[in-house]
Short mmCIF file of C-alpha atoms and ligand atoms in Angstrom, two decimals:
data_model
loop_
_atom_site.label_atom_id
_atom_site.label_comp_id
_atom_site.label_asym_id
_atom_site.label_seq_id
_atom_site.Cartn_x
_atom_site.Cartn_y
_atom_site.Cartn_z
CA UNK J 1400 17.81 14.05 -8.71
CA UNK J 1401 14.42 15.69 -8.23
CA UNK J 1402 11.99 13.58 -5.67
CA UNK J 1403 8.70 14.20 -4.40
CA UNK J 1404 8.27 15.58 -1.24
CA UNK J 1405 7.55 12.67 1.70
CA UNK J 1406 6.65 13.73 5.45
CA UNK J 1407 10.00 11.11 5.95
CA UNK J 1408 10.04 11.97 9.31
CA UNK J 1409 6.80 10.82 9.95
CA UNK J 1410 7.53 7.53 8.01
CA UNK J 1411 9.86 6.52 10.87
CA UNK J 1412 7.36 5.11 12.78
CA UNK J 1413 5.23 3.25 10.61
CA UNK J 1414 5.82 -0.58 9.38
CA UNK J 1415 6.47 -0.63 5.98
CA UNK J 1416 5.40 -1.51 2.95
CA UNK J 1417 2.62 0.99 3.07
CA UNK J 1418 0.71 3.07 0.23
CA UNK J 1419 0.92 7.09 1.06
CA UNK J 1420 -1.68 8.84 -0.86
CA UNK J 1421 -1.23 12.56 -1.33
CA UNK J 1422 -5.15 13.47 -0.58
CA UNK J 1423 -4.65 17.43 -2.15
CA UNK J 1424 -3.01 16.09 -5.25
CA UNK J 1425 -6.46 13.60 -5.48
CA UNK J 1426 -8.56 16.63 -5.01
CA UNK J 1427 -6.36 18.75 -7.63
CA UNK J 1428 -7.05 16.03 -10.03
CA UNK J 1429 -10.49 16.09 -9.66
CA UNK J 1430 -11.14 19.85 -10.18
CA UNK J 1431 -8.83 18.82 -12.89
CA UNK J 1432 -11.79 16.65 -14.49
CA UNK J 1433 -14.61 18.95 -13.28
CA UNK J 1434 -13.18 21.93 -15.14
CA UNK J 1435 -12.75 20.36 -18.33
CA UNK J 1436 -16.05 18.85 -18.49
CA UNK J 1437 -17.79 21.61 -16.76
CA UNK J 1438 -17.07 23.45 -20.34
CA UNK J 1439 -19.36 20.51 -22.88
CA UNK J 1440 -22.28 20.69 -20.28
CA UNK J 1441 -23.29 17.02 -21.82
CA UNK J 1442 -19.77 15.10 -20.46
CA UNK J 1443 -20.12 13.17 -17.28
CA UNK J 1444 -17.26 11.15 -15.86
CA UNK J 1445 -17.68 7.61 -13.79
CA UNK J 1446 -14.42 6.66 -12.25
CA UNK J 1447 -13.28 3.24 -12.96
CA UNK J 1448 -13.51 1.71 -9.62
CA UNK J 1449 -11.01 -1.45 -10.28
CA UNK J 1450 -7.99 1.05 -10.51
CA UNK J 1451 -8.69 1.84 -6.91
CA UNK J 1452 -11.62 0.93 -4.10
CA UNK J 1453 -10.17 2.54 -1.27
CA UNK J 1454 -12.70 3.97 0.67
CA UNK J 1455 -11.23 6.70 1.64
CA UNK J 1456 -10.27 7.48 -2.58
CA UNK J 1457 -13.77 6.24 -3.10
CA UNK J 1458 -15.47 8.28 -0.58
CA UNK J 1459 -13.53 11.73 -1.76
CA UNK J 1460 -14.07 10.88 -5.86
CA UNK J 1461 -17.93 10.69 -4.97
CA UNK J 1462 -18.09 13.86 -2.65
CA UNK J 1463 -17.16 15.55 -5.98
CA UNK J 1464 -20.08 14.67 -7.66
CA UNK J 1465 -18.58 11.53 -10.53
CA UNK J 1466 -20.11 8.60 -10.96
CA UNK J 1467 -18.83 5.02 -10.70
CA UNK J 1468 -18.03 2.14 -13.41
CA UNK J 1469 -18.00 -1.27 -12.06
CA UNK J 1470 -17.23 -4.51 -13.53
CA UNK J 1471 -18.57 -6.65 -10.28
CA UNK J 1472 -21.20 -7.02 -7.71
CA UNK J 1473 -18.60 -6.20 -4.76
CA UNK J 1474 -17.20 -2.77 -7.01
CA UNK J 1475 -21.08 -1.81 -6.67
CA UNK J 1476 -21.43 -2.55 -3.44
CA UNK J 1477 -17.83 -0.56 -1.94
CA UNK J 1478 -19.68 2.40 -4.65
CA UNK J 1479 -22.70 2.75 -2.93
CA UNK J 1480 -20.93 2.53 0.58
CA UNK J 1481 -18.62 5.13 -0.55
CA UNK J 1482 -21.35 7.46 -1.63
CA UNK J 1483 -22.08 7.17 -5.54
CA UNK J 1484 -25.79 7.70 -6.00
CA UNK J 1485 -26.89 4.49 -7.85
CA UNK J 1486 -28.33 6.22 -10.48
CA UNK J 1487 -24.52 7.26 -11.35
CA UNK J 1488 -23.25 3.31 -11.57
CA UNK J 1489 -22.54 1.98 -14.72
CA UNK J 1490 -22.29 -2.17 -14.74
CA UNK J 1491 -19.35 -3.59 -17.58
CA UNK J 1492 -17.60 -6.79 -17.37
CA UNK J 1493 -17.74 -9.98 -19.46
CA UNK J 1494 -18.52 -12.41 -17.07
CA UNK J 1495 -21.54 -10.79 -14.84
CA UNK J 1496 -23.13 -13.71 -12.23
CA UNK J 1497 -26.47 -13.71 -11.84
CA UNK J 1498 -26.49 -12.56 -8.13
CA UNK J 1499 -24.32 -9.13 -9.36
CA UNK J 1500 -27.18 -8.63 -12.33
CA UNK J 1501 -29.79 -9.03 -9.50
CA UNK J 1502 -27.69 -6.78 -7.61
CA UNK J 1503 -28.13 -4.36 -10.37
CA UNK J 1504 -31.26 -4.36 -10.87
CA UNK J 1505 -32.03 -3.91 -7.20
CA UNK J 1506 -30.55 -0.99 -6.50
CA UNK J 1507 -31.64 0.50 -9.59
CA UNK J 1508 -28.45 1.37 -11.21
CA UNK J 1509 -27.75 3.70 -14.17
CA UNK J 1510 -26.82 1.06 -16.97
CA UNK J 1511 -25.59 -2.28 -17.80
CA UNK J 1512 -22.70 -2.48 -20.17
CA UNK J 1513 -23.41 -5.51 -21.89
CA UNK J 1514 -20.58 -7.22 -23.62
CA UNK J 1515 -22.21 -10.09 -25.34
CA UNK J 1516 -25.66 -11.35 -27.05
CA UNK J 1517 -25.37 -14.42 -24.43
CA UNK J 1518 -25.49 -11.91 -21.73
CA UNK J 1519 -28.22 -9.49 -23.03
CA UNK J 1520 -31.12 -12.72 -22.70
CA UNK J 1521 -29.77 -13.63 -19.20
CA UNK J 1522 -30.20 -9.83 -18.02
CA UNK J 1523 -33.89 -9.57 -20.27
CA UNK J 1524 -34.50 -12.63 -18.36
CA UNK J 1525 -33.34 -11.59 -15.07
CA UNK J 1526 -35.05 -8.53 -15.13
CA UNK J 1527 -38.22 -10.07 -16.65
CA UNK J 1528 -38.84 -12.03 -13.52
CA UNK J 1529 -37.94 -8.56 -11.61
CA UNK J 1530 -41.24 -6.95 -13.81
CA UNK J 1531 -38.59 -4.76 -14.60
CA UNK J 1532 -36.87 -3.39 -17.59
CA UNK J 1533 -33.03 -3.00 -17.28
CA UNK J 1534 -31.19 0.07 -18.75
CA UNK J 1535 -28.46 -1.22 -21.05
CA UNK J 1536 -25.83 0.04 -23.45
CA UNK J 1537 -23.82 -2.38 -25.75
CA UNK J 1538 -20.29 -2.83 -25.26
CA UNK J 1539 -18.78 -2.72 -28.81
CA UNK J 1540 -15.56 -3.42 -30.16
CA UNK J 1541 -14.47 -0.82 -31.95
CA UNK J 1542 -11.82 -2.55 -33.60
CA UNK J 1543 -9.68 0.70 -32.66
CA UNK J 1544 -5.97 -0.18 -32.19
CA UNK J 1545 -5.05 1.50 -28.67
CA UNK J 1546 -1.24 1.23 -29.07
CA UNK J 1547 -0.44 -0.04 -25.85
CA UNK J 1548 0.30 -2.79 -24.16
CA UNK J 1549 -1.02 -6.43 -25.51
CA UNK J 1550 -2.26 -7.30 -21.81
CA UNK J 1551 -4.06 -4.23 -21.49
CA UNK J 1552 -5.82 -3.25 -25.39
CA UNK J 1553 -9.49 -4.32 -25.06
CA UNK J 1554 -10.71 -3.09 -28.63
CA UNK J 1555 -9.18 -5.19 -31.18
CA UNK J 1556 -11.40 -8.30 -32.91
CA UNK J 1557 -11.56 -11.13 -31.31
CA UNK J 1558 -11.31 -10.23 -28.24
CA UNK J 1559 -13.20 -11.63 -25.15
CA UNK J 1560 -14.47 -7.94 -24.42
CA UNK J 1561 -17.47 -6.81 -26.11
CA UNK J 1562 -19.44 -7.29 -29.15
CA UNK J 1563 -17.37 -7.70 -32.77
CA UNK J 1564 -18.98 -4.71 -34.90
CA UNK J 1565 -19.85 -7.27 -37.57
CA UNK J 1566 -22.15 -9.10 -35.21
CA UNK J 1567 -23.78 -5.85 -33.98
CA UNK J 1568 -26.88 -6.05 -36.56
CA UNK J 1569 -27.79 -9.09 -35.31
CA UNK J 1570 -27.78 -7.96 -31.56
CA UNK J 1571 -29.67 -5.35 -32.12
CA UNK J 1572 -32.06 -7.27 -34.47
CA UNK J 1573 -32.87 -9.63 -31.30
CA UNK J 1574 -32.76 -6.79 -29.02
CA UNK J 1575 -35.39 -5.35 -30.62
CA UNK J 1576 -37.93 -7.96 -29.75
CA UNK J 1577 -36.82 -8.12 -26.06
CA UNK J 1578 -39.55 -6.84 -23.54
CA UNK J 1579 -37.07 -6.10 -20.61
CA UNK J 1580 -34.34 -4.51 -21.71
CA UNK J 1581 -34.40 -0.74 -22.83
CA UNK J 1582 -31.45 0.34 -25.02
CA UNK J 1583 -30.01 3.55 -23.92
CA UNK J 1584 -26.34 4.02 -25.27
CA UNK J 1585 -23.45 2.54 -27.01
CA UNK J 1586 -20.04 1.54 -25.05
CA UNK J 1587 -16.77 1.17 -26.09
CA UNK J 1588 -12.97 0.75 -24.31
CA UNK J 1589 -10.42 0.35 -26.05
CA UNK J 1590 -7.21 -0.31 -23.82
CA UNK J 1591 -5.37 1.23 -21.03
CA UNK J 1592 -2.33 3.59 -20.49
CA UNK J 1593 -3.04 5.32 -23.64
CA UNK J 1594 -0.68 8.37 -24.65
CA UNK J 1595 -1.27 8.73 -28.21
CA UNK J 1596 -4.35 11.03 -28.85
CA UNK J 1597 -4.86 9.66 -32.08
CA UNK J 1598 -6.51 6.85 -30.58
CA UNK J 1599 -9.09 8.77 -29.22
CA UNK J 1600 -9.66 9.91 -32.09
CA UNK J 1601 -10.24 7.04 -34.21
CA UNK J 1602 -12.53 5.94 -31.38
CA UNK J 1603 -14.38 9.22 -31.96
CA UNK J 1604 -14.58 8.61 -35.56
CA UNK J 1605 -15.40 4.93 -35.28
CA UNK J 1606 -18.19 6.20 -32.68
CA UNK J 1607 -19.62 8.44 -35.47
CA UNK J 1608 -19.88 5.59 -38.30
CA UNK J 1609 -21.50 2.98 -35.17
CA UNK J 1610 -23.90 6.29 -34.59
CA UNK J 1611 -24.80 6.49 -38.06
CA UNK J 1612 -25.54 2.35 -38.55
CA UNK J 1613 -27.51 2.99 -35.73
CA UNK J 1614 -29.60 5.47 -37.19
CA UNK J 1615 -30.47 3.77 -40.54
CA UNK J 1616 -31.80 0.44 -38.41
CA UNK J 1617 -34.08 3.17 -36.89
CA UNK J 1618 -32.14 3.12 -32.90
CA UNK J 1619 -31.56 6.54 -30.96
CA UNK J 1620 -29.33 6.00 -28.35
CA UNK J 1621 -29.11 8.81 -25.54
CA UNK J 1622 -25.87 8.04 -24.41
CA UNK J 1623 -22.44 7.39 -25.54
CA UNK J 1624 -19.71 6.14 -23.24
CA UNK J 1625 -16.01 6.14 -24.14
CA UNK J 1626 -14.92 3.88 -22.05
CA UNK J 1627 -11.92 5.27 -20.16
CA UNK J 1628 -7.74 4.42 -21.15
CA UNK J 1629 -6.22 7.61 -20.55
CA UNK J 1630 -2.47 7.08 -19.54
CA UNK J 1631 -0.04 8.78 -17.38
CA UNK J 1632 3.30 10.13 -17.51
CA UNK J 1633 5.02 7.55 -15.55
CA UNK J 1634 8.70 8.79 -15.86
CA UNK J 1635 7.82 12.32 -14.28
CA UNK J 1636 5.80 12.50 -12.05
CA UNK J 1637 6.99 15.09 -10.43
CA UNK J 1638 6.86 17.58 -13.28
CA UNK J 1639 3.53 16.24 -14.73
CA UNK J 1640 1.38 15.11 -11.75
CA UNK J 1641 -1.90 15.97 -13.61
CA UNK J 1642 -2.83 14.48 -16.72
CA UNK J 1643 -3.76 16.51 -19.89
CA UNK J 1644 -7.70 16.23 -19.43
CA UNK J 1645 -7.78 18.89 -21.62
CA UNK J 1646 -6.39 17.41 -24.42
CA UNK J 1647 -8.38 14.21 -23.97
CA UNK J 1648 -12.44 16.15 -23.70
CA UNK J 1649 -11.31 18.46 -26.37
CA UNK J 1650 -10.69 15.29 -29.17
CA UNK J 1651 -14.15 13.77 -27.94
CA UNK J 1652 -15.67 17.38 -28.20
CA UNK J 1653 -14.25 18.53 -31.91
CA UNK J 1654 -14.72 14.91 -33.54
CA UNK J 1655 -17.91 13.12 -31.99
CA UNK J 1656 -21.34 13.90 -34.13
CA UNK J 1657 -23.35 14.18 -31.01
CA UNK J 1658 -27.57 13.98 -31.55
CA UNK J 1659 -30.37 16.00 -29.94
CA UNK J 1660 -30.38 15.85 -26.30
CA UNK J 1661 -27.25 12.93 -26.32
CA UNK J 1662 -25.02 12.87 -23.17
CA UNK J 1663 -21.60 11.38 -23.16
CA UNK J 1664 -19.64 9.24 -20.41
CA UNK J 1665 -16.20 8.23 -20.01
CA UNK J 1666 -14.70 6.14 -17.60
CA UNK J 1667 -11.19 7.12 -16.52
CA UNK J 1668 -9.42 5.07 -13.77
CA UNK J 1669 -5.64 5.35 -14.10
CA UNK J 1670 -5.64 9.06 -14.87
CA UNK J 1671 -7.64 9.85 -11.58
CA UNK J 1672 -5.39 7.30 -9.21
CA UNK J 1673 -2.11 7.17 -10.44
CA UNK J 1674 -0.28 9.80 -9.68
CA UNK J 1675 -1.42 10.21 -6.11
CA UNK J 1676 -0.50 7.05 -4.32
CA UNK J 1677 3.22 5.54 -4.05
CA UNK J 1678 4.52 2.59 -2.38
CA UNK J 1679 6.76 3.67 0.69
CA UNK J 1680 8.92 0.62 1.50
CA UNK J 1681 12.62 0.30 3.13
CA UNK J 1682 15.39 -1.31 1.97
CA UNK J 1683 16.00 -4.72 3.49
CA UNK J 1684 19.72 -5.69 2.19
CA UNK J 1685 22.16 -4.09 -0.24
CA UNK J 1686 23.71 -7.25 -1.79
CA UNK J 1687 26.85 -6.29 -4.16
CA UNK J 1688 26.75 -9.27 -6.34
CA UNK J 1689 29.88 -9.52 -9.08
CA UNK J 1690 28.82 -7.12 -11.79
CA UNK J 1691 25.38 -6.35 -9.90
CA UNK J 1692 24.47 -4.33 -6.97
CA UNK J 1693 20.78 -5.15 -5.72
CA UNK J 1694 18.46 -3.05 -3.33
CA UNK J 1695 16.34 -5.38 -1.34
CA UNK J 1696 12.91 -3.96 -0.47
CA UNK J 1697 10.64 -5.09 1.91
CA UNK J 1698 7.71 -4.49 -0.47
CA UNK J 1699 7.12 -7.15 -3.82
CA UNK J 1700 4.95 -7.73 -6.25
CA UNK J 1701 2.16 -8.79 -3.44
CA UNK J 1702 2.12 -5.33 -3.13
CA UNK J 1703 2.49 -3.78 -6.40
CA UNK J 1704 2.11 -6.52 -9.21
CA UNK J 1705 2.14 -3.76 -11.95
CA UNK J 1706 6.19 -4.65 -13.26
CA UNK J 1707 5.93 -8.26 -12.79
CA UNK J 1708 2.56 -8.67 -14.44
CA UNK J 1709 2.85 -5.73 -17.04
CA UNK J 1710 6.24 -4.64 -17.42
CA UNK J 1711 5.60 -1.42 -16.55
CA UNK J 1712 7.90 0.87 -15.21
CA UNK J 1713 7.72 3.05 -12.15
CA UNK J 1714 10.06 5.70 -10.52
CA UNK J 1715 11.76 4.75 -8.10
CA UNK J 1716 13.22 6.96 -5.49
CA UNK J 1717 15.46 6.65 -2.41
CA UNK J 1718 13.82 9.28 0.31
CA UNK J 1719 16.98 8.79 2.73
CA UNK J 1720 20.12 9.51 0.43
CA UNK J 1721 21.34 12.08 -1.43
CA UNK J 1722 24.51 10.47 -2.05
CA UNK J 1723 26.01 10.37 -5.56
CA UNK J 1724 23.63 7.98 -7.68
CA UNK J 1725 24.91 4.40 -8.16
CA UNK J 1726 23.19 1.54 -10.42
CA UNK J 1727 21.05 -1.07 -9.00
CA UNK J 1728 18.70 -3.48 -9.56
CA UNK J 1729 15.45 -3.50 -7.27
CA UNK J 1730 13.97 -6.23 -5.98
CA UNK J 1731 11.61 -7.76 -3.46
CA UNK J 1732 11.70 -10.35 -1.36
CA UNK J 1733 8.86 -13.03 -3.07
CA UNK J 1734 10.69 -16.04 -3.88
CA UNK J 1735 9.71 -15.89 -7.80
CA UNK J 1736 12.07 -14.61 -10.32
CA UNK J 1737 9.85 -11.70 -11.58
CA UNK J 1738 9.80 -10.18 -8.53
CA UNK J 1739 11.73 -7.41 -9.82
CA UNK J 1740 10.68 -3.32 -9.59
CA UNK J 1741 13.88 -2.19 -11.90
CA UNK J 1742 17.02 -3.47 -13.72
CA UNK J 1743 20.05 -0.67 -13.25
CA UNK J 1744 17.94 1.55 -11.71
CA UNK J 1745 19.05 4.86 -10.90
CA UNK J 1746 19.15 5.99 -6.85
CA UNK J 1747 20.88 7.77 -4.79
CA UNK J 1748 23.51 5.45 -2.78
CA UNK J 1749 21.47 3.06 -0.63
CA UNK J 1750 21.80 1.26 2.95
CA UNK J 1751 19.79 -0.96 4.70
CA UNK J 1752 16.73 0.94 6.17
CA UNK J 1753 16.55 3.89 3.71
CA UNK J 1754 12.92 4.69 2.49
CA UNK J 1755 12.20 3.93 -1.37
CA UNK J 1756 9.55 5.10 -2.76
CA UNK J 1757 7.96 3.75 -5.84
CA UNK J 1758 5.88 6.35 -7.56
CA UNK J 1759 2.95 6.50 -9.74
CA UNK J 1760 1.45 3.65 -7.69
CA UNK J 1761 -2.10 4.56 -7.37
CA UNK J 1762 -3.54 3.00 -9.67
CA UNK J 1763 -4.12 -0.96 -9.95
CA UNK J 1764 -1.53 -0.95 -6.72
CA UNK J 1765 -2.84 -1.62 -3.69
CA UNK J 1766 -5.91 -2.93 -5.06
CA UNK J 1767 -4.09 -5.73 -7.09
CA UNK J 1768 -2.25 -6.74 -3.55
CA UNK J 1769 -2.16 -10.17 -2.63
CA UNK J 1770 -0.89 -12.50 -0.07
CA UNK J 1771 1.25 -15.11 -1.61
CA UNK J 1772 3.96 -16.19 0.72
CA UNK J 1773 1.63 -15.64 3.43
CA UNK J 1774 2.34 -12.43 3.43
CA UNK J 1775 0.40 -9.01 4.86
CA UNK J 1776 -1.76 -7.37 3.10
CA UNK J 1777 -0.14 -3.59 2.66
CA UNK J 1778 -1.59 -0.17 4.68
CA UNK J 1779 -2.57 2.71 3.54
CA UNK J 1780 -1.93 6.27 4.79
CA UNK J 1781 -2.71 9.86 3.56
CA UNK J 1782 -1.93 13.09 3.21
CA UNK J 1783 -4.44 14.69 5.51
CA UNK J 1784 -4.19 12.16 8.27
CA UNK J 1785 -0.49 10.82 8.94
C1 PLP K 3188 -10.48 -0.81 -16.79
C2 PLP K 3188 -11.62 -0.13 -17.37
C3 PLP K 3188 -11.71 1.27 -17.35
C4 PLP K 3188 -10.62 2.15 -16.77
O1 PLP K 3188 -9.45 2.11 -17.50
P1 PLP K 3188 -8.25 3.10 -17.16
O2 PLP K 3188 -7.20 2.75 -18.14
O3 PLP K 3188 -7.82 2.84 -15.76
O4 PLP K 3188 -8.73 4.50 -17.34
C5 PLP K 3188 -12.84 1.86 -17.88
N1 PLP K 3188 -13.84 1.13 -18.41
C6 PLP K 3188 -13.80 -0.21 -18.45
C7 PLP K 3188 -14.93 -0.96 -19.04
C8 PLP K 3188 -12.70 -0.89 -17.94
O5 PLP K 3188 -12.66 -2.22 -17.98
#
């Protein structure tokens, strides 16, 4: 059974659950990005801060030069402490407060991603008593299906994201009389843990037919943003650690009908995080049931919600054995009934104490942790400092 490589030794003295984040693998990902877009000139990439706001992660993504996408006032405020010029924040999310607009506006950020008419007068109004005129793009829904999961597709009608392409006219018919906001772009996102590149493409296409609306109500836009989605391969991460960026620019380069002088964002999360964090727990019990045999981990879904919430699956590894593989189900120790990592999962024999390591954890992991049951909040450790 091939396994990432663990400093296990070093493990031994730490209290687990903890997240281990392999620091070069971060760094690899990020010339990763840079390369690809380095080759359009016009792409620019804002990391999706909600998949991850580790300061450390936040601090490194920002020493390479992306911007940020927030969807609250506390995202922009852990971006700006990490390092991300404010003029490389973008603002989304359906429910902005008034303080996080004020925020905003204060620190001068790159754009607001507006997802609904409502919001567009509060932020014309907000910034009206500012004297200021707020950069915004609209959020639109695309109505592009992102086959993916149903908890995580944004772009589909009726939808609490964004604005429904048949009410766009009007927006833009009000906008047009509003003397504090400036329209600079269009936005769209369209789900999560995408794999099928057709998506992206229909998003492209669908961006090309918004582009041309646009152009015969008499609105240039300088900037088009994507929206991020890009999935990982969770089942092998050891063979695919790095995502195909390539793949991914080159659909948005060959299909989108760019204008004069446009510039076009995207805002990956997932694809950037993923791969480089996983959950290092031990095993707590190994209860043979009647037909069952369970692996009882010290970490649960306080610590990595991802399977309980989403179903998703994640790798899991024993670090300790390399006895013949036996069937188990994996479990944590959160006195709910979904608190389950993997049915008949495949590991190497286990005892009590081993190290398991759930993979692929990087993403919406440690910053989804909780503390139901009272419990603690988990650590983090990396590469370059353990
Ligand atoms: C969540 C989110 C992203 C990032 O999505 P990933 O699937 O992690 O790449 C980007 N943009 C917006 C508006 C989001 O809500």
């Amino acid at each position: 059974m091939l396994k990432g490589t663990f400093p296990i030794e070093k493990f031994k003295s730490l209290e687990t659950p903890f997240y281990y984040y392999d620091m070069d693998l971060l760094q690899k990902t990020l010339d990763a990005i840079k390369d690809e877009t380095g080759k359009y000139g016009c792409f620019h990439v804002h990391y999706a801060v909600k998949a991850n706001a580790n300061p450390r992660i936040l601090s490194l993504i920002a020493s390479n030069g992306l911007g940020a996408d927030c969807v609250s006032g506390g995202e922009i405020q852990a971006a700006l402490k990490a390092g991300f010029p404010a003029d490389k924040i973008v603002f989304a999310g359906v429910g902005k407060a008034d303080w996080e607009i004020n925020l905003g506006l204060e620190e001068n950020i790159f754009c607001f991603n507006v997802e609904s008419l409502a919001e567009l007068r509060v932020i014309n109004e907000l910034a009206g008593r500012k004297n200021m005129k707020a950069d915004v793009a609209l959020r639109i829904n695309p109505e592009v299906d992102a086959h993916t999961h149903a908890k995580i597709t944004t772009g589909m009608k009726e939808n609490k994201f964004g604005i429904n392409l048949g009410l766009l006219g009007g927006v833009l018919d009000e906008l047009a009389g509003m003397q504090h906001v400036r329209l600079i772009g269009i936005h769209c996102h369209i789900g999560s843990q995408i794999t099928d590149m057709s998506a992206f493409r229909n998003l492209a296409i669908r961006i090309n037919e918004i582009q041309d609306e646009l152009d015969k109500r008499g609105f240039h836009v300088e900037n088009l943003n994507m929206g991020g989605g890009l999935g990982i391969d969770y089942y092998h991460p050891n063979h695919l650690p790095i995502p195909s960026f390539d793949n991914y620019f080159a659909v948005f380069s060959s299909l989108l009908k760019l204008r004069e002088g446009q510039q076009v964002h995207f805002e990956p999360g997932r694809s950037v995080v993923a791969q480089c964090g996983t959950l290092i727990s031990r095993v707590l019990y190994v209860k043979e049931g009647e037909v069952k045999k369970f692996v009882i981990l010290d970490a649960g879904f306080t610590d990595l919600i991802r399977p309980a919430m989403y179903d998703a699956y994640h790798r899991i590894e024993n670090l300790s054995s390399d006895e013949d593989v036996e069937l188990y189900d994996v479990v944590g120790p959160i006195c709910e009934s979904s608190d389950v990592f993997g049915k008949d999962v495949e590991l190497n024999k286990a005892h009590r104490g081993d190290f398991i390591a759930l993979r692929s954890a990087g993403a919406y992991g440690e910053i989804m942790a909780s503390q139901y049951n009272c419990r603690k909040l988990p650590k983090a450790y990396y590469s370059d400092q353990i």
